[in-house]
Amino acid sequence: MTDLLDKYRDLKARHDAITRHFADPVGLVNDRILSPTRGVINGREVILAGTNNYMGVTFDRRCIEAGKKALEEFGTGTTGSRIANGTYGPHRQLERELARFMGRRSCMIFSTGFQANLGMIAGLCGPKDTIFIDMDSHASIHDGVKLSGARFKTFRHNDPDHLARQLARHDPGDGGRLVILEGIYSMLGDFAPLEEFVALKREHDFQLLLDEAHSFGVLGENGRGLAELAGVEDEVDFIVGTFSKSLGGIGGYAVSDHPMFDVLRFAARPYMFTASPSPASIATTLCALKIIENEPERRARLMANAERLQKGLVKRGFRLGVTEYASPVVAVICPSEEVAVAMWNALLENGVYVNLALPPGTPDKLSLLRCSVSAAHDEEEIDHVIAAFERVRDQFIPAAD
Ligand code: PMP
């Protein structure tokens, strides 16, 4: 019999090779977190430039006080699922507030954004249905598709023409069709061309699910996401999102106007059979939602910071995932995995933490140093990040003649 962990020998060897010379990118410990933009790693104070903390609310006093109050009033955990003992008043309140904010009839909250995708996709689709996904979809979307048992097709990244050809050739039989997109793609930071995808609905029958994990709070006049920015909210049947980025907590949600949406509360297993979000997490998320709603200046600061980082890096010759428009995800494309690992480590030594993103978790097998910008960064911090990238690049990438 084969040892079940044998299949990971190559993966382990790759990890060992990195950690022989460098800090462990997947085992990194934040010894302390000082603020949304500062932490202490390996005893050194660093600027946090890879947190997804887009609105910078994690240390907001109002959220912290709301979380403390919830701990006092409702205890540390719910110790149960929503269909058993796990629905508390604040869960309902957050669902009402999120539905109102998103301008939708219904909202369901989940224990993580990952589970929101699993629950929605496997709740909506079964073996008779067909799901069409972008090839750069997040792991939770791929896993939701697997869990559903539905048939699926993968179209080229952000390519509505390719999807149109697949839809035209496809016979749905007696099943439904679900197309899944993301607002901002998490690795390169590019947006879906949503108007073009939505236009396909006129010719081809399908329902549309949009994951706004990285775009909620960030895009649109009110922060409702890419669907708001693109002016196509009415065409998106289901929106999924997370509390773990702009809302600074942990949990996930889905909203819809579908009159039968709530049936998923007793059909979606990743909603039904797991403990509901903790009272403190619900309370901080409710508070963060109010902040997003009442302090639009945060969105303006975030985008100004994103533009500053993007322009600064482009000016110094870096190749980025997106340059046509400002995105809060700024991904530096490295010439090789070895350079990416060495630069990531040197950035840390220069007081800057970013995400090291390597294949197979990246599109087109790219090796990335992925930054995510926060409204809480100040210009000096952004400039420090740019300067550190430049210093480190000069150390590891020989200048072209
Ligand atoms: N969808 C996308 C596009 C994501 O990037 C992520 C998290 N990185 C998730 C879903 C899952 O969110 P959570 O962290 O709340 O599980």
Coordinates of C-alpha atoms and ligand atoms in Angstrom, one line a residue:
M1 CA 0.0 0.0 0.0
T2 CA 1.2 3.5 -0.8
D3 CA 1.6 6.0 2.0
L4 CA -1.1 8.6 1.4
L5 CA 1.3 11.5 1.9
D6 CA 3.8 10.2 -0.7
K7 CA 2.1 12.2 -3.4
Y8 CA 3.4 15.4 -1.8
R9 CA 7.1 14.5 -1.9
D10 CA 7.8 16.9 -4.7
L11 CA 5.7 19.7 -3.1
K12 CA 7.6 19.2 0.1
A13 CA 11.0 19.2 -1.7
R14 CA 10.0 22.5 -3.3
H15 CA 9.1 24.0 0.1
D16 CA 12.2 22.7 1.7
A17 CA 14.3 24.3 -1.1
I18 CA 12.8 27.7 -0.4
T19 CA 13.1 27.5 3.4
R20 CA 16.7 26.4 3.2
H21 CA 17.7 29.9 2.3
F22 CA 14.7 32.1 2.9
A23 CA 12.0 32.8 5.4
D24 CA 9.0 30.4 5.1
P25 CA 6.4 32.2 3.0
V26 CA 3.6 29.9 4.0
G27 CA 4.5 29.5 7.6
L28 CA 5.2 33.2 8.2
V29 CA 4.2 34.4 11.7
N30 CA 3.0 38.0 12.4
D31 CA 4.5 38.3 15.9
R32 CA 2.4 41.5 16.4
I33 CA 0.0 43.5 14.4
L34 CA 0.4 47.2 15.3
S35 CA -2.2 48.7 12.9
P36 CA -3.9 48.0 9.6
T37 CA -0.6 48.8 7.9
R38 CA 2.1 47.9 10.4
G39 CA 3.2 44.6 11.9
V40 CA 6.2 42.9 13.5
I41 CA 7.6 39.9 11.6
N42 CA 10.7 38.0 12.6
G43 CA 11.3 40.7 15.2
R44 CA 11.3 43.5 12.6
E45 CA 8.7 46.2 12.1
V46 CA 7.3 46.0 8.6
I47 CA 4.8 47.8 6.4
L48 CA 2.0 45.4 5.6
A49 CA 1.3 45.6 1.9
G50 CA -0.4 42.3 1.3
T51 CA -3.4 42.1 3.7
N52 CA -6.6 42.7 1.6
N53 CA -7.5 45.1 4.4
Y54 CA -8.8 47.5 1.7
M55 CA -10.8 49.8 3.9
G56 CA -8.3 49.7 6.8
V57 CA -11.0 49.0 9.5
T58 CA -9.3 46.2 11.5
F59 CA -8.3 48.5 14.4
D60 CA -11.2 50.9 14.2
R61 CA -12.2 51.6 17.8
R62 CA -15.9 51.5 17.0
C63 CA -15.6 48.0 15.5
I64 CA -13.5 46.8 18.4
E65 CA -16.0 48.1 21.0
A66 CA -18.9 46.5 19.1
G67 CA -17.0 43.2 19.1
K68 CA -16.3 43.4 22.8
K69 CA -20.0 44.2 23.5
A70 CA -21.1 41.2 21.5
L71 CA -18.7 39.0 23.4
E72 CA -20.2 40.2 26.7
E73 CA -23.8 39.8 25.5
F74 CA -23.7 36.7 23.3
G75 CA -20.5 34.8 24.4
T76 CA -17.5 33.6 22.5
G77 CA -19.2 31.3 19.9
T78 CA -22.5 30.1 18.7
T79 CA -21.6 26.4 19.1
G80 CA -24.0 25.4 16.3
S81 CA -25.2 25.7 12.8
R82 CA -27.9 28.1 11.5
I83 CA -30.4 25.3 11.1
A84 CA -29.9 24.0 14.6
N85 CA -29.0 26.4 17.5
G86 CA -26.8 28.8 15.6
T87 CA -29.1 31.7 14.5
Y88 CA -28.8 34.7 16.8
G89 CA -30.6 38.1 16.4
P90 CA -27.4 39.8 15.1
H91 CA -27.1 37.2 12.2
R92 CA -30.6 38.3 11.1
Q93 CA -29.7 41.9 11.6
L94 CA -26.5 41.7 9.5
E95 CA -28.5 39.8 6.8
R96 CA -31.1 42.6 6.7
E97 CA -28.4 45.3 6.6
L98 CA -26.4 43.7 3.9
A99 CA -29.5 43.1 1.8
R100 CA -30.4 46.8 2.2
F101 CA -26.9 48.0 1.4
M102 CA -26.7 45.8 -1.7
G103 CA -30.3 46.8 -2.7
R104 CA -31.4 43.2 -2.7
R105 CA -34.4 41.3 -1.5
S106 CA -32.5 38.6 0.5
C107 CA -29.1 37.8 2.1
M108 CA -27.6 34.7 3.6
I109 CA -24.5 34.8 5.6
F110 CA -21.9 32.0 5.8
S111 CA -19.0 31.2 8.1
T112 CA -16.4 32.2 5.4
G113 CA -16.3 33.5 1.9
F114 CA -15.0 30.1 0.8
Q115 CA -18.1 28.4 2.2
A116 CA -20.3 31.1 0.6
N117 CA -19.0 29.9 -2.8
L118 CA -19.3 26.2 -1.9
G119 CA -22.8 26.7 -0.5
M120 CA -24.1 28.8 -3.3
I121 CA -22.6 26.8 -6.2
A122 CA -23.5 23.4 -4.8
G123 CA -26.8 24.7 -3.6
L124 CA -27.8 26.1 -6.9
C125 CA -26.4 23.4 -9.2
G126 CA -26.7 19.6 -9.4
P127 CA -25.7 16.9 -11.8
K128 CA -28.3 17.9 -14.5
D129 CA -26.9 21.5 -14.6
T130 CA -23.9 23.0 -16.4
I131 CA -21.6 25.6 -14.9
F132 CA -19.3 27.9 -17.0
I133 CA -16.3 29.2 -15.1
D134 CA -13.4 31.5 -15.9
M135 CA -10.1 29.5 -16.0
D136 CA -8.6 31.9 -13.4
S137 CA -11.4 31.4 -10.8
H138 CA -10.7 31.2 -7.1
A139 CA -10.1 27.8 -5.5
S140 CA -13.5 28.1 -3.7
I141 CA -15.3 28.4 -7.0
H142 CA -13.5 25.3 -8.5
D143 CA -14.3 23.4 -5.3
G144 CA -17.9 24.5 -5.3
V145 CA -18.2 23.2 -8.9
K146 CA -16.8 19.8 -7.8
L147 CA -19.1 19.6 -4.8
S148 CA -22.1 20.3 -6.9
G149 CA -21.6 17.3 -9.2
A150 CA -22.7 19.6 -12.1
R151 CA -21.1 19.4 -15.6
F152 CA -18.8 22.3 -16.2
K153 CA -16.9 24.1 -18.9
T154 CA -13.9 26.5 -18.4
F155 CA -13.6 29.5 -20.7
R156 CA -10.5 31.6 -21.3
H157 CA -9.9 34.3 -18.7
N158 CA -12.0 37.4 -19.2
D159 CA -13.0 36.2 -22.7
P160 CA -16.7 36.8 -23.3
D161 CA -16.4 35.6 -26.9
H162 CA -15.0 32.3 -25.8
L163 CA -17.9 31.9 -23.4
A164 CA -20.4 32.9 -26.1
R165 CA -19.1 30.1 -28.4
Q166 CA -19.4 27.6 -25.6
L167 CA -22.9 28.7 -24.8
A168 CA -23.9 28.6 -28.4
R169 CA -22.7 25.0 -28.8
H170 CA -24.2 23.8 -25.5
D171 CA -27.5 22.0 -25.1
P172 CA -28.8 22.5 -21.6
G173 CA -31.2 19.6 -21.9
D174 CA -33.5 19.7 -18.8
G175 CA -30.8 21.4 -16.6
G176 CA -30.0 25.0 -15.8
R177 CA -26.9 27.0 -16.7
L178 CA -24.8 29.1 -14.3
V179 CA -22.0 31.4 -15.3
I180 CA -19.6 32.4 -12.6
L181 CA -17.3 35.5 -12.6
E182 CA -15.3 37.5 -10.2
G183 CA -15.4 41.3 -9.8
I184 CA -11.6 41.8 -9.3
Y185 CA -9.5 38.7 -9.9
S186 CA -7.4 38.2 -6.8
M187 CA -4.0 37.4 -8.2
L188 CA -3.5 40.0 -11.0
G189 CA -6.1 42.5 -9.9
D190 CA -7.9 42.8 -13.2
F191 CA -11.6 43.4 -13.4
A192 CA -14.1 41.2 -15.3
P193 CA -15.5 43.0 -18.5
L194 CA -18.9 42.6 -16.9
E195 CA -21.0 44.6 -19.4
E196 CA -19.8 42.3 -22.2
F197 CA -20.5 39.1 -20.2
V198 CA -23.9 40.5 -19.2
A199 CA -24.8 41.3 -22.8
L200 CA -24.5 37.5 -23.6
K201 CA -27.6 37.0 -21.4
R202 CA -29.7 38.6 -24.2
E203 CA -28.8 35.8 -26.6
H204 CA -28.1 32.9 -24.4
D205 CA -30.1 31.7 -21.4
F206 CA -28.2 31.5 -18.2
Q207 CA -28.1 32.7 -14.6
L208 CA -25.1 34.7 -13.4
L209 CA -23.2 34.5 -10.1
L210 CA -20.6 37.2 -9.4
D211 CA -18.0 36.8 -6.6
E212 CA -17.3 40.4 -5.4
A213 CA -14.8 39.2 -2.7
H214 CA -12.2 41.8 -3.7
S215 CA -14.5 44.4 -5.2
F216 CA -17.1 44.8 -2.4
G217 CA -16.4 48.1 -0.6
V218 CA -13.9 49.0 -3.2
L219 CA -15.7 49.6 -6.5
G220 CA -18.9 51.5 -7.4
E221 CA -20.1 54.9 -6.1
N222 CA -21.5 53.3 -2.9
G223 CA -19.0 50.4 -2.7
R224 CA -21.4 47.7 -3.8
G225 CA -18.8 46.3 -6.2
L226 CA -18.1 45.8 -9.9
A227 CA -21.8 45.3 -10.7
E228 CA -22.6 48.7 -9.4
L229 CA -19.6 50.3 -11.2
A230 CA -20.7 48.7 -14.5
G231 CA -24.3 49.7 -13.9
V232 CA -25.6 46.1 -14.4
E233 CA -26.7 45.1 -10.9
D234 CA -30.2 44.0 -12.2
E235 CA -28.5 41.5 -14.6
V236 CA -26.6 39.7 -11.8
D237 CA -28.7 37.0 -10.3
F238 CA -26.5 36.1 -7.3
I239 CA -23.7 38.1 -5.7
V240 CA -21.2 36.4 -3.3
G241 CA -18.8 38.2 -1.0
T242 CA -16.6 37.9 2.1
F243 CA -16.2 39.7 5.4
S244 CA -12.5 39.0 5.4
K245 CA -11.3 41.9 3.1
S246 CA -13.0 45.3 3.1
L247 CA -15.1 44.4 6.2
G248 CA -12.1 43.3 8.2
G249 CA -13.7 40.3 9.8
I250 CA -14.4 36.6 8.9
G251 CA -17.4 35.3 7.2
G252 CA -19.2 35.4 3.9
Y253 CA -22.5 36.4 2.3
A254 CA -24.7 35.9 -0.7
V255 CA -27.5 38.3 -1.9
S256 CA -30.2 37.9 -4.5
D257 CA -33.6 39.1 -5.6
H258 CA -34.7 35.6 -6.5
P259 CA -38.1 35.0 -4.8
M260 CA -37.0 31.4 -3.9
F261 CA -33.5 32.3 -2.6
D262 CA -34.2 31.4 1.0
V263 CA -34.8 27.8 0.1
L264 CA -31.0 27.5 0.0
R265 CA -31.0 27.8 3.8
F266 CA -32.2 24.2 3.9
A267 CA -30.5 23.0 0.7
A268 CA -27.0 24.4 0.8
R269 CA -25.0 22.0 2.9
P270 CA -21.9 24.3 3.6
Y271 CA -24.5 26.7 5.1
M272 CA -26.5 24.0 7.0
F273 CA -23.9 21.9 8.6
T274 CA -21.3 24.2 10.0
A275 CA -21.2 26.5 13.0
S276 CA -22.5 30.0 12.2
P277 CA -20.2 33.1 12.5
S278 CA -19.2 34.1 16.0
P279 CA -21.1 37.0 17.7
A280 CA -17.9 39.2 17.8
S281 CA -17.3 38.7 14.1
I282 CA -20.9 39.5 13.3
A283 CA -20.8 42.7 15.4
T284 CA -17.5 44.0 13.9
T285 CA -18.8 43.3 10.4
L286 CA -22.0 45.2 11.1
C287 CA -19.9 48.1 12.3
A288 CA -17.5 47.9 9.3
L289 CA -20.5 47.9 6.9
K290 CA -21.7 51.2 8.5
I291 CA -18.2 52.7 8.1
I292 CA -18.1 51.7 4.4
E293 CA -21.5 53.2 3.9
N294 CA -20.8 56.5 5.8
E295 CA -17.2 57.1 5.0
P296 CA -16.8 57.1 1.2
E297 CA -13.6 59.0 1.5
R298 CA -11.9 55.7 2.4
R299 CA -12.7 54.4 -1.1
A300 CA -11.2 57.6 -2.6
R301 CA -8.0 57.2 -0.4
L302 CA -7.7 53.5 -1.4
M303 CA -7.9 54.3 -5.1
A304 CA -5.4 57.2 -4.7
N305 CA -3.0 54.8 -2.9
A306 CA -3.5 52.1 -5.5
E307 CA -2.7 54.6 -8.3
R308 CA 0.4 55.9 -6.5
L309 CA 1.8 52.4 -6.0
Q310 CA 0.9 51.3 -9.6
K311 CA 2.4 54.4 -11.2
G312 CA 5.5 54.4 -9.0
L313 CA 6.3 50.8 -9.9
V314 CA 5.6 51.2 -13.6
K315 CA 7.9 54.3 -13.7
R316 CA 10.6 52.1 -12.3
G317 CA 10.2 49.5 -15.0
F318 CA 8.2 46.8 -13.2
R319 CA 5.8 44.6 -15.1
L320 CA 2.4 44.6 -13.4
G321 CA -0.8 42.5 -13.7
V322 CA -2.8 45.6 -14.5
T323 CA -1.8 49.0 -15.8
E324 CA -4.8 50.3 -17.8
Y325 CA -6.8 51.3 -14.7
A326 CA -6.1 51.5 -10.9
S327 CA -6.7 48.3 -8.9
P328 CA -6.2 47.8 -5.2
V329 CA -4.4 44.6 -6.1
V330 CA -1.0 45.5 -7.6
A331 CA 0.9 42.3 -8.7
V332 CA 4.5 42.6 -9.7
I333 CA 5.3 39.9 -12.3
C334 CA 8.8 38.4 -11.7
P335 CA 10.9 36.7 -14.3
S336 CA 11.2 33.4 -12.4
E337 CA 10.1 31.6 -9.2
E338 CA 13.7 31.9 -7.9
V339 CA 13.7 35.7 -8.4
A340 CA 10.3 36.0 -6.8
V341 CA 11.3 34.1 -3.7
A342 CA 14.6 36.0 -3.3
M343 CA 12.9 39.4 -3.8
W344 CA 10.0 38.5 -1.4
N345 CA 12.6 37.6 1.2
A346 CA 14.7 40.7 0.6
L347 CA 11.5 42.9 0.7
L348 CA 10.8 41.5 4.2
E349 CA 14.4 42.3 5.2
N350 CA 13.7 45.8 3.8
G351 CA 10.7 46.2 6.0
V352 CA 7.9 45.4 3.5
Y353 CA 5.5 42.5 3.6
V354 CA 3.8 41.4 0.3
N355 CA 2.3 38.1 -0.8
L356 CA 4.5 35.6 -2.6
A357 CA 2.2 33.9 -5.1
L358 CA 3.6 31.0 -7.1
P359 CA 2.2 28.5 -9.6
P360 CA -0.1 26.5 -9.6
G361 CA -2.0 29.2 -7.6
T362 CA -1.4 31.9 -10.2
P363 CA -2.6 32.5 -13.8
D364 CA -0.3 31.5 -16.7
K365 CA 2.2 29.9 -14.2
L366 CA 3.3 33.4 -13.3
S367 CA 5.5 34.1 -10.2
L368 CA 4.1 37.2 -8.5
L369 CA 4.9 39.6 -5.7
R370 CA 1.3 40.6 -5.0
C371 CA 0.6 43.8 -3.1
S372 CA -2.8 44.9 -1.9
V373 CA -3.3 48.5 -0.9
S374 CA -5.3 49.8 2.0
A375 CA -7.1 53.1 2.6
A376 CA -5.1 53.2 5.8
H377 CA -1.7 53.4 4.0
D378 CA -0.2 56.9 3.9
E379 CA 1.8 58.3 1.0
E380 CA 5.0 57.8 2.8
E381 CA 4.3 54.1 3.3
I382 CA 3.4 53.7 -0.4
D383 CA 6.7 55.4 -1.3
H384 CA 8.6 53.2 1.0
V385 CA 7.2 50.1 -0.6
I386 CA 8.1 51.5 -4.1
A387 CA 11.7 52.3 -3.0
A388 CA 12.1 48.9 -1.4
F389 CA 11.0 47.2 -4.6
E390 CA 13.5 49.2 -6.5
R391 CA 16.4 48.4 -4.1
V392 CA 15.6 44.8 -4.1
R393 CA 15.2 44.5 -7.9
D394 CA 18.6 46.0 -8.4
Q395 CA 20.0 43.3 -6.1
F396 CA 18.3 40.3 -7.9
I397 CA 17.6 41.3 -11.5
P398 CA 20.5 42.4 -13.6
A399 CA 19.8 45.6 -15.5
A400 CA 19.3 45.0 -19.2
D401 CA 21.8 46.7 -21.4
Ligands
PMP1 N1 -13.4 34.4 -3.4 C1 -12.3 35.1 -3.8 C2 -12.2 35.6 -5.2 C3 -11.3 35.2 -2.9 O1 -10.1 35.8 -3.3 C4 -11.4 34.7 -1.6 C5 -10.3 34.8 -0.5 N2 -9.0 35.0 -0.9 C6 -12.6 34.0 -1.2 C7 -13.6 33.9 -2.2 C8 -12.7 33.3 0.1 O2 -13.0 34.3 1.1 P1 -12.7 33.9 2.6 O3 -11.3 34.4 3.0 O4 -13.7 34.7 3.3 O5 -12.9 32.5 2.8

